[in-house]
CSV table of C-alpha atoms and ligand atoms in Angstrom, one decimal:
chain,number,residue,atom,x,y,z
A,1075,UNK,CA,0.0,0.0,0.0
A,1076,UNK,CA,1.3,3.5,-0.9
A,1077,UNK,CA,1.9,5.8,2.1
A,1078,UNK,CA,-0.5,8.7,2.2
A,1079,UNK,CA,1.2,11.6,0.5
A,1080,UNK,CA,1.5,14.8,2.4
A,1081,UNK,CA,1.1,18.3,1.0
A,1082,UNK,CA,3.5,21.2,1.6
A,1083,UNK,CA,2.2,24.8,1.4
A,1084,UNK,CA,4.7,27.6,1.7
A,1085,UNK,CA,3.5,30.8,3.3
A,1086,UNK,CA,5.3,34.1,2.7
A,1087,UNK,CA,4.4,37.2,4.7
A,1088,UNK,CA,6.1,40.5,5.3
A,1089,UNK,CA,7.2,39.3,8.8
A,1090,UNK,CA,8.1,35.7,8.1
A,1091,UNK,CA,8.0,32.7,5.8
A,1092,UNK,CA,7.2,29.1,6.8
A,1093,UNK,CA,5.9,25.8,5.7
A,1094,UNK,CA,2.5,24.2,6.4
A,1095,UNK,CA,2.6,20.4,6.1
A,1096,UNK,CA,-0.7,18.7,5.8
A,1097,UNK,CA,-0.4,14.9,6.1
A,1098,UNK,CA,-0.5,11.8,8.3
A,1099,UNK,CA,1.9,10.6,11.0
A,1100,UNK,CA,3.1,14.2,11.6
A,1101,UNK,CA,2.6,13.9,15.4
A,1102,UNK,CA,5.0,11.0,15.6
A,1103,UNK,CA,7.6,12.6,13.4
A,1104,UNK,CA,7.3,16.2,14.6
A,1105,UNK,CA,10.7,16.3,16.3
A,1106,UNK,CA,12.9,16.2,13.3
A,1107,UNK,CA,10.6,18.7,11.4
A,1108,UNK,CA,10.7,21.1,14.3
A,1109,UNK,CA,14.5,20.9,14.6
A,1110,UNK,CA,14.8,21.6,10.9
A,1111,UNK,CA,12.4,24.6,11.0
A,1112,UNK,CA,14.0,26.0,14.2
A,1113,UNK,CA,17.6,24.9,13.9
A,1114,UNK,CA,18.9,27.1,16.7
A,1115,UNK,CA,16.3,25.9,19.2
A,1116,UNK,CA,17.8,25.0,22.6
A,1117,UNK,CA,14.6,23.7,24.2
A,1118,UNK,CA,10.9,23.3,23.6
A,1119,UNK,CA,7.7,23.4,25.6
A,1120,UNK,CA,4.6,21.7,24.3
A,1121,UNK,CA,1.4,23.5,25.4
A,1122,UNK,CA,-1.7,21.3,25.1
A,1123,UNK,CA,-5.1,21.0,26.7
A,1124,UNK,CA,-6.9,18.4,28.8
A,1125,UNK,CA,-8.8,17.1,25.7
A,1126,UNK,CA,-5.8,16.6,23.4
A,1127,UNK,CA,-3.0,15.8,25.8
A,1128,UNK,CA,-4.3,12.2,26.6
A,1129,UNK,CA,-4.2,11.4,22.9
A,1130,UNK,CA,-1.1,13.0,21.5
A,1131,UNK,CA,1.1,14.8,24.2
A,1132,UNK,CA,3.4,11.9,25.1
A,1133,UNK,CA,4.0,11.0,21.4
A,1134,UNK,CA,4.8,14.7,20.6
A,1135,UNK,CA,7.2,15.1,23.5
A,1136,UNK,CA,8.9,11.8,22.8
A,1137,UNK,CA,9.5,12.8,19.1
A,1138,UNK,CA,11.0,16.1,20.1
A,1139,UNK,CA,13.2,14.5,22.7
A,1140,UNK,CA,14.3,11.8,20.2
A,1141,UNK,CA,15.3,14.6,17.9
A,1142,UNK,CA,17.7,15.9,20.5
A,1143,UNK,CA,15.7,18.8,21.9
A,1144,UNK,CA,15.0,19.0,25.7
A,1145,UNK,CA,11.3,19.3,26.0
A,1146,UNK,CA,8.8,20.0,28.8
A,1147,UNK,CA,5.0,20.2,28.6
A,1148,UNK,CA,2.2,22.3,30.1
A,1149,UNK,CA,-1.5,21.2,29.9
A,1150,UNK,CA,-4.3,23.8,30.2
A,1151,UNK,CA,-7.9,23.1,30.9
A,1152,UNK,CA,-9.8,22.7,27.6
A,1153,UNK,CA,-12.4,25.3,26.4
A,1154,UNK,CA,-12.7,28.9,25.3
A,1155,UNK,CA,-13.6,30.0,28.9
A,1156,UNK,CA,-10.0,29.2,29.8
A,1157,UNK,CA,-8.5,31.4,27.1
A,1158,UNK,CA,-7.9,34.1,29.6
A,1159,UNK,CA,-5.3,36.1,31.5
A,1160,UNK,CA,-5.0,33.6,34.3
A,1161,UNK,CA,-4.2,30.6,32.0
A,1162,UNK,CA,-1.9,32.8,29.9
A,1163,UNK,CA,0.0,33.7,33.0
A,1164,UNK,CA,0.3,30.1,34.0
A,1165,UNK,CA,1.8,29.2,30.6
A,1166,UNK,CA,4.4,32.0,30.9
A,1167,UNK,CA,5.2,30.8,34.4
A,1168,UNK,CA,5.7,27.3,33.1
A,1169,UNK,CA,8.0,28.6,30.4
A,1170,UNK,CA,10.1,30.5,32.9
A,1171,UNK,CA,10.3,27.5,35.3
A,1172,UNK,CA,11.5,25.4,32.3
A,1173,UNK,CA,14.2,28.0,31.9
A,1174,UNK,CA,13.3,28.7,28.3
A,1175,UNK,CA,15.5,31.2,26.6
A,1176,UNK,CA,15.1,33.5,23.6
A,1177,UNK,CA,16.1,30.6,21.4
A,1178,UNK,CA,13.5,28.2,22.7
A,1179,UNK,CA,10.4,27.2,20.9
A,1180,UNK,CA,6.7,26.8,22.0
A,1181,UNK,CA,4.8,24.0,20.4
A,1182,UNK,CA,1.1,24.5,20.4
A,1183,UNK,CA,-0.6,21.1,20.3
A,1184,UNK,CA,-4.4,21.5,20.1
A,1185,UNK,CA,-7.3,23.4,18.7
A,1186,UNK,CA,-7.8,27.2,18.2
A,1187,UNK,CA,-7.8,28.0,21.9
A,1188,UNK,CA,-4.4,26.3,22.6
A,1189,UNK,CA,-3.0,27.8,19.3
A,1190,UNK,CA,-4.1,31.3,20.1
A,1191,UNK,CA,-3.0,31.3,23.8
A,1192,UNK,CA,0.3,29.4,23.3
A,1193,UNK,CA,1.0,31.6,20.3
A,1194,UNK,CA,0.4,34.7,22.4
A,1195,UNK,CA,2.6,33.4,25.2
A,1196,UNK,CA,5.4,32.8,22.6
A,1197,UNK,CA,4.8,36.3,21.2
A,1198,UNK,CA,5.3,37.9,24.6
A,1199,UNK,CA,7.8,35.7,26.5
A,1200,UNK,CA,11.1,37.6,26.5
A,1201,UNK,CA,9.6,39.9,23.9
A,1202,UNK,CA,8.9,37.1,21.5
A,1203,UNK,CA,10.2,33.6,20.8
A,1204,UNK,CA,9.4,31.1,18.1
A,1205,UNK,CA,6.2,29.0,17.9
A,1206,UNK,CA,5.3,25.9,16.0
A,1207,UNK,CA,1.6,25.2,15.5
A,1208,UNK,CA,0.3,21.6,15.6
A,1209,UNK,CA,-3.5,22.0,15.1
A,1210,UNK,CA,-5.6,19.0,16.0
A,1211,UNK,CA,-9.0,20.3,15.0
A,1212,UNK,CA,-10.3,21.0,11.5
A,1213,UNK,CA,-11.1,24.6,12.5
A,1214,UNK,CA,-7.5,25.3,13.7
A,1215,UNK,CA,-6.0,23.5,10.6
A,1216,UNK,CA,-7.9,25.5,8.1
A,1217,UNK,CA,-8.0,28.8,9.9
A,1218,UNK,CA,-6.4,29.8,13.2
A,1219,UNK,CA,-3.0,28.0,12.9
A,1220,UNK,CA,-2.1,29.9,9.7
A,1221,UNK,CA,-1.7,33.6,9.5
A,1222,UNK,CA,-0.1,34.5,12.8
A,1223,UNK,CA,-3.0,35.8,14.8
A,1224,UNK,CA,-2.6,35.1,18.5
A,1225,UNK,CA,-4.8,36.2,21.3
A,1226,UNK,CA,-6.6,35.7,24.6
A,1227,UNK,CA,-10.1,36.8,25.7
A,1228,UNK,CA,-11.1,39.4,28.3
A,1229,UNK,CA,-14.4,39.1,30.2
A,1230,UNK,CA,-15.9,41.8,27.9
A,1231,UNK,CA,-15.0,40.2,24.6
A,1232,UNK,CA,-13.1,37.6,22.6
A,1233,UNK,CA,-9.5,38.1,21.3
A,1234,UNK,CA,-9.2,41.6,22.8
A,1235,UNK,CA,-5.6,41.1,23.7
A,1236,UNK,CA,-3.2,39.7,21.2
A,1237,UNK,CA,-0.3,40.0,18.8
A,1238,UNK,CA,0.8,38.9,15.4
A,1239,UNK,CA,3.4,36.1,15.4
A,1240,UNK,CA,3.8,34.0,12.3
A,1241,UNK,CA,4.6,30.4,13.3
A,1242,UNK,CA,8.0,28.9,12.2
A,1243,UNK,CA,6.1,25.7,11.1
A,1244,UNK,CA,2.6,24.3,11.0
A,1245,UNK,CA,2.0,20.6,11.1
A,1246,UNK,CA,-1.5,19.6,10.4
A,1247,UNK,CA,-1.9,15.8,11.0
A,1248,UNK,CA,-5.3,14.8,9.6
A,1249,UNK,CA,-5.2,11.6,11.7
A,1250,UNK,CA,-5.9,13.7,14.7
A,1251,UNK,CA,-9.4,14.6,13.2
A,1252,UNK,CA,-10.5,11.0,13.9
A,1253,UNK,CA,-10.6,11.6,17.6
A,1254,UNK,CA,-12.8,14.7,17.4
A,1255,UNK,CA,-16.4,14.8,18.5
A,1256,UNK,CA,-18.7,15.1,15.5
A,1257,UNK,CA,-19.8,18.5,16.5
A,1258,UNK,CA,-16.2,19.8,16.8
A,1259,UNK,CA,-15.4,18.4,13.3
A,1260,UNK,CA,-18.5,20.1,11.9
A,1261,UNK,CA,-17.4,23.3,13.5
A,1262,UNK,CA,-14.4,23.4,11.2
A,1263,UNK,CA,-16.6,22.9,8.2
A,1264,UNK,CA,-18.2,26.3,9.0
A,1265,UNK,CA,-14.8,28.0,8.2
A,1266,UNK,CA,-14.4,25.7,5.2
A,1267,UNK,CA,-17.7,26.8,3.7
A,1268,UNK,CA,-16.8,30.4,4.4
A,1269,UNK,CA,-13.4,30.0,2.5
A,1270,UNK,CA,-15.1,28.4,-0.5
A,1271,UNK,CA,-17.7,31.2,-0.6
A,1272,UNK,CA,-14.8,33.7,-0.7
A,1273,UNK,CA,-12.6,32.0,-3.2
A,1274,UNK,CA,-13.4,28.6,-4.5
A,1275,UNK,CA,-16.7,28.0,-6.5
A,1276,UNK,CA,-15.4,24.5,-7.5
A,1277,UNK,CA,-14.9,23.3,-3.9
A,1278,UNK,CA,-18.2,25.0,-2.9
A,1279,UNK,CA,-20.1,22.9,-5.5
A,1280,UNK,CA,-18.3,19.8,-4.5
A,1281,UNK,CA,-19.1,20.3,-0.8
A,1282,UNK,CA,-22.7,21.0,-1.6
A,1283,UNK,CA,-23.0,17.7,-3.5
A,1284,UNK,CA,-20.6,15.6,-1.4
A,1285,UNK,CA,-20.3,17.0,2.2
A,1286,UNK,CA,-17.0,16.2,3.9
A,1287,UNK,CA,-17.5,13.7,6.7
A,1288,UNK,CA,-15.1,12.7,9.5
A,1289,UNK,CA,-14.9,9.2,7.9
A,1290,UNK,CA,-13.4,10.6,4.7
A,1291,UNK,CA,-10.2,9.1,3.5
A,1292,UNK,CA,-7.0,10.7,4.7
A,1293,UNK,CA,-6.3,11.7,1.1
A,1294,UNK,CA,-9.6,13.5,0.8
A,1295,UNK,CA,-9.1,15.3,4.1
A,1296,UNK,CA,-5.6,16.3,3.1
A,1297,UNK,CA,-6.9,17.6,-0.1
A,1298,UNK,CA,-9.8,19.7,1.5
A,1299,UNK,CA,-7.6,21.0,4.3
A,1300,UNK,CA,-4.8,21.9,1.8
A,1301,UNK,CA,-7.1,23.8,-0.5
A,1302,UNK,CA,-8.5,25.8,2.4
A,1303,UNK,CA,-5.0,26.6,3.7
A,1304,UNK,CA,-4.0,27.8,0.2
A,1305,UNK,CA,-7.1,30.1,0.2
A,1306,UNK,CA,-6.0,31.5,3.6
A,1307,UNK,CA,-2.4,31.7,2.6
A,1308,UNK,CA,-3.2,33.8,-0.5
A,1309,UNK,CA,-5.1,36.3,1.7
A,1310,UNK,CA,-2.6,36.6,4.6
A,1311,UNK,CA,0.4,36.8,2.2
A,1312,UNK,CA,-1.2,39.8,0.6
A,1313,UNK,CA,-2.4,41.5,3.8
A,1314,UNK,CA,-0.8,40.1,6.9
A,1315,UNK,CA,-2.0,42.9,9.3
A,1316,UNK,CA,-5.7,43.0,8.1
A,1317,UNK,CA,-5.6,46.4,6.6
A,1318,UNK,CA,-7.9,45.4,3.7
A,1319,UNK,CA,-8.2,42.0,2.0
A,1320,UNK,CA,-7.7,40.0,5.2
A,1321,UNK,CA,-10.9,41.5,6.5
A,1322,UNK,CA,-12.8,39.4,4.0
A,1323,UNK,CA,-11.9,36.4,6.2
A,1324,UNK,CA,-14.4,37.8,8.6
A,1325,UNK,CA,-17.2,36.9,6.2
A,1326,UNK,CA,-20.2,35.7,8.4
A,1327,UNK,CA,-18.3,36.7,11.5
A,1328,UNK,CA,-20.1,40.0,12.5
A,1329,UNK,CA,-23.4,38.2,12.9
A,1330,UNK,CA,-21.6,34.9,13.8
A,1331,UNK,CA,-19.8,36.5,16.7
A,1332,UNK,CA,-23.1,38.1,17.8
A,1333,UNK,CA,-24.8,34.7,17.8
A,1334,UNK,CA,-21.8,33.2,19.6
A,1335,UNK,CA,-21.9,35.8,22.3
A,1336,UNK,CA,-25.6,35.7,22.7
A,1337,UNK,CA,-25.4,31.9,23.2
A,1338,UNK,CA,-22.8,32.5,26.0
A,1339,UNK,CA,-20.2,30.7,23.8
A,1340,UNK,CA,-22.0,27.4,24.2
A,1341,UNK,CA,-22.4,26.9,20.5
A,1342,UNK,CA,-19.1,26.3,18.5
A,1343,UNK,CA,-17.5,29.1,16.6
A,1344,UNK,CA,-17.9,27.4,13.3
A,1345,UNK,CA,-21.6,26.7,13.8
A,1346,UNK,CA,-22.1,30.4,14.6
A,1347,UNK,CA,-20.1,31.5,11.6
A,1348,UNK,CA,-22.2,29.2,9.4
A,1349,UNK,CA,-25.4,30.7,10.7
A,1350,UNK,CA,-24.0,34.2,10.5
A,1351,UNK,CA,-22.9,33.5,6.9
A,1352,UNK,CA,-26.5,32.4,5.9
A,1353,UNK,CA,-28.0,35.4,7.7
A,1354,UNK,CA,-25.7,38.0,6.0
A,1355,UNK,CA,-26.3,36.4,2.6
A,1356,UNK,CA,-30.1,36.5,3.0
A,1357,UNK,CA,-29.9,40.2,4.0
A,1358,UNK,CA,-27.5,41.3,1.3
A,1359,UNK,CA,-29.4,39.4,-1.4
A,1360,UNK,CA,-32.6,41.1,-0.3
A,1361,UNK,CA,-30.9,44.5,-0.5
A,1362,UNK,CA,-29.6,43.7,-4.0
A,1363,UNK,CA,-26.0,43.7,-2.9
A,1364,UNK,CA,-25.5,40.0,-3.7
A,1365,UNK,CA,-26.3,37.9,-6.8
A,1366,UNK,CA,-29.9,36.6,-6.8
A,1367,UNK,CA,-30.1,33.0,-5.5
A,1368,UNK,CA,-26.8,33.3,-3.5
A,1369,UNK,CA,-28.5,32.9,-0.1
A,1370,UNK,CA,-30.2,29.7,-1.1
A,1371,UNK,CA,-26.9,28.3,-2.5
A,1372,UNK,CA,-25.1,29.1,0.8
A,1373,UNK,CA,-27.9,27.6,2.9
A,1374,UNK,CA,-27.8,24.4,0.9
A,1375,UNK,CA,-24.1,24.0,1.3
A,1376,UNK,CA,-24.2,24.9,5.0
A,1377,UNK,CA,-27.1,22.5,5.7
A,1378,UNK,CA,-25.3,19.7,3.9
A,1379,UNK,CA,-22.4,19.9,6.4
A,1380,UNK,CA,-25.0,19.6,9.3
A,1381,UNK,CA,-24.5,23.2,10.2
A,1382,UNK,CA,-27.2,25.7,11.2
A,1383,UNK,CA,-28.6,28.2,8.7
A,1384,UNK,CA,-30.6,30.3,11.1
A,1385,UNK,CA,-30.7,31.4,14.8
A,1386,UNK,CA,-33.4,31.6,17.4
A,1387,UNK,CA,-31.7,34.6,19.1
A,1388,UNK,CA,-33.9,37.7,19.2
A,1389,UNK,CA,-33.2,40.4,16.6
A,1390,UNK,CA,-32.6,43.0,19.4
A,1391,UNK,CA,-30.0,40.8,21.0
A,1392,UNK,CA,-28.2,40.1,17.7
A,1393,UNK,CA,-28.2,43.8,16.9
A,1394,UNK,CA,-26.9,44.6,20.4
A,1395,UNK,CA,-24.1,42.1,20.2
A,1396,UNK,CA,-23.2,42.9,16.5
A,1397,UNK,CA,-22.8,46.6,17.2
A,1398,UNK,CA,-20.4,45.7,20.1
A,1399,UNK,CA,-18.2,43.9,17.6
A,1400,UNK,CA,-14.5,45.0,17.9
A,1401,UNK,CA,-14.6,45.7,14.2
A,1402,UNK,CA,-16.9,48.7,14.9
A,1403,UNK,CA,-15.5,52.1,14.1
A,1404,UNK,CA,-17.5,54.8,16.1
A,1405,UNK,CA,-20.9,55.0,14.4
A,1406,UNK,CA,-20.0,52.7,11.4
A,1407,UNK,CA,-19.1,49.1,11.1
A,1408,UNK,CA,-17.4,47.1,8.4
A,1409,UNK,CA,-19.3,44.0,7.1
A,1410,UNK,CA,-18.2,41.5,4.5
A,1411,UNK,CA,-20.7,41.2,1.7
A,1412,UNK,CA,-20.8,37.9,-0.2
A,1413,UNK,CA,-21.2,39.1,-3.8
A,1414,UNK,CA,-21.4,35.7,-5.4
A,1415,UNK,CA,-19.7,32.3,-4.9
A,1416,UNK,CA,-16.1,33.2,-5.3
A,1417,UNK,CA,-16.2,37.0,-4.5
A,1418,UNK,CA,-16.9,39.2,-1.5
A,1419,UNK,CA,-16.3,42.8,-0.7
A,1420,UNK,CA,-16.0,45.0,2.5
A,1421,UNK,CA,-18.7,47.5,3.0
A,1422,UNK,CA,-18.8,50.2,5.7
A,1423,UNK,CA,-22.4,50.6,6.9
A,1424,UNK,CA,-24.2,52.7,9.5
A,1425,UNK,CA,-25.7,51.3,12.7
A,1426,UNK,CA,-29.2,51.8,11.1
A,1427,UNK,CA,-28.1,49.7,8.1
A,1428,UNK,CA,-26.8,47.1,10.6
A,1429,UNK,CA,-30.2,46.9,12.1
A,1430,UNK,CA,-31.7,46.4,8.6
A,1431,UNK,CA,-29.3,43.6,7.9
A,1432,UNK,CA,-30.2,41.9,11.2
A,1433,UNK,CA,-33.9,42.2,10.5
A,1434,UNK,CA,-33.6,41.0,6.9
A,1435,UNK,CA,-31.1,38.2,7.6
A,1436,UNK,CA,-32.0,36.8,11.0
A,1437,UNK,CA,-35.8,36.8,10.8
A,1438,UNK,CA,-35.9,33.8,8.5
A,1439,UNK,CA,-36.4,30.6,10.6
A,1440,UNK,CA,-35.4,28.2,7.9
B,230,LIG,N1,-9.5,34.0,11.2
B,230,LIG,C1,-9.4,35.2,10.4
B,230,LIG,C2,-8.0,35.6,10.2
B,230,LIG,O1,-7.1,34.9,10.5
B,230,LIG,O2,-7.8,36.7,9.8
């Protein structure tokens, strides 16, 4: 039997270049790859969480040690509610207790929460050390591990404290997707659908007809994950700091974040983005800003992945949350308008127009 072939995607940004490897058996072989990507590293710390550590932490640490790098580990409690100043401080403390230096490397082994928080610890420890991202969820593979955004949450909002730190290497081992709960896998499909609406009509059509399931072959998963990382790579290479084009990656997020916050962060981010994407498409189509029929197309693709296309949250609550979005600028807010499958644009709207979008998009109950 042929071994599954891996895919290598090179990312070039103004502040750093790195490889993303998408494949199988990358956890067990990570040590040599990390050594090659960070040749001056004198030590590593693997940061993981209580969901992921039982599956992959010991293999990861063993591979790094076998490659000749002293390695410690720190496990944080799983979940977005722990992506806070307290946990971040504990990670820094563990890094200091492990005597990490400016040459050491942080290895983030987990989903988006671990990647964001360990990345932010790396960005700030001794004014910044290197980080390797080892995403273990679909969402973190296709989105948060690539592009260099790192952050923690404050009580008043998500990702309010953060930094840009491009990783030195990203290892996306699709075998780790097998141990995800079905809902967590589907969560990643929310960002996948978003990417295809932005930039890939071919993959969008394929997903609508043949939704990606967790049981898909490793080859198929590698293909879908790679195509999505290439979409994200093209955006972050052109606009690393989100001055323009990168804002389009927030498609579905203004209403999606509002739905997420109104649900008290109990519904997964990708589920909320999926609902937010359908809501904004219904509203912008109704206003004539999007191609006729677009909302129905997006709803079909979204529903095919077992993701929600609507929300039960009240219109007043969605409006209230959406206008607290950190993307708000005074009395205006930037929203990403899906124009057709394969194109989106950023539009600055007033708060009154935001209310209209909420009323038009979020009233439909499916
Ligand atoms: N998740 C959107 C971005 O990385 O810009």
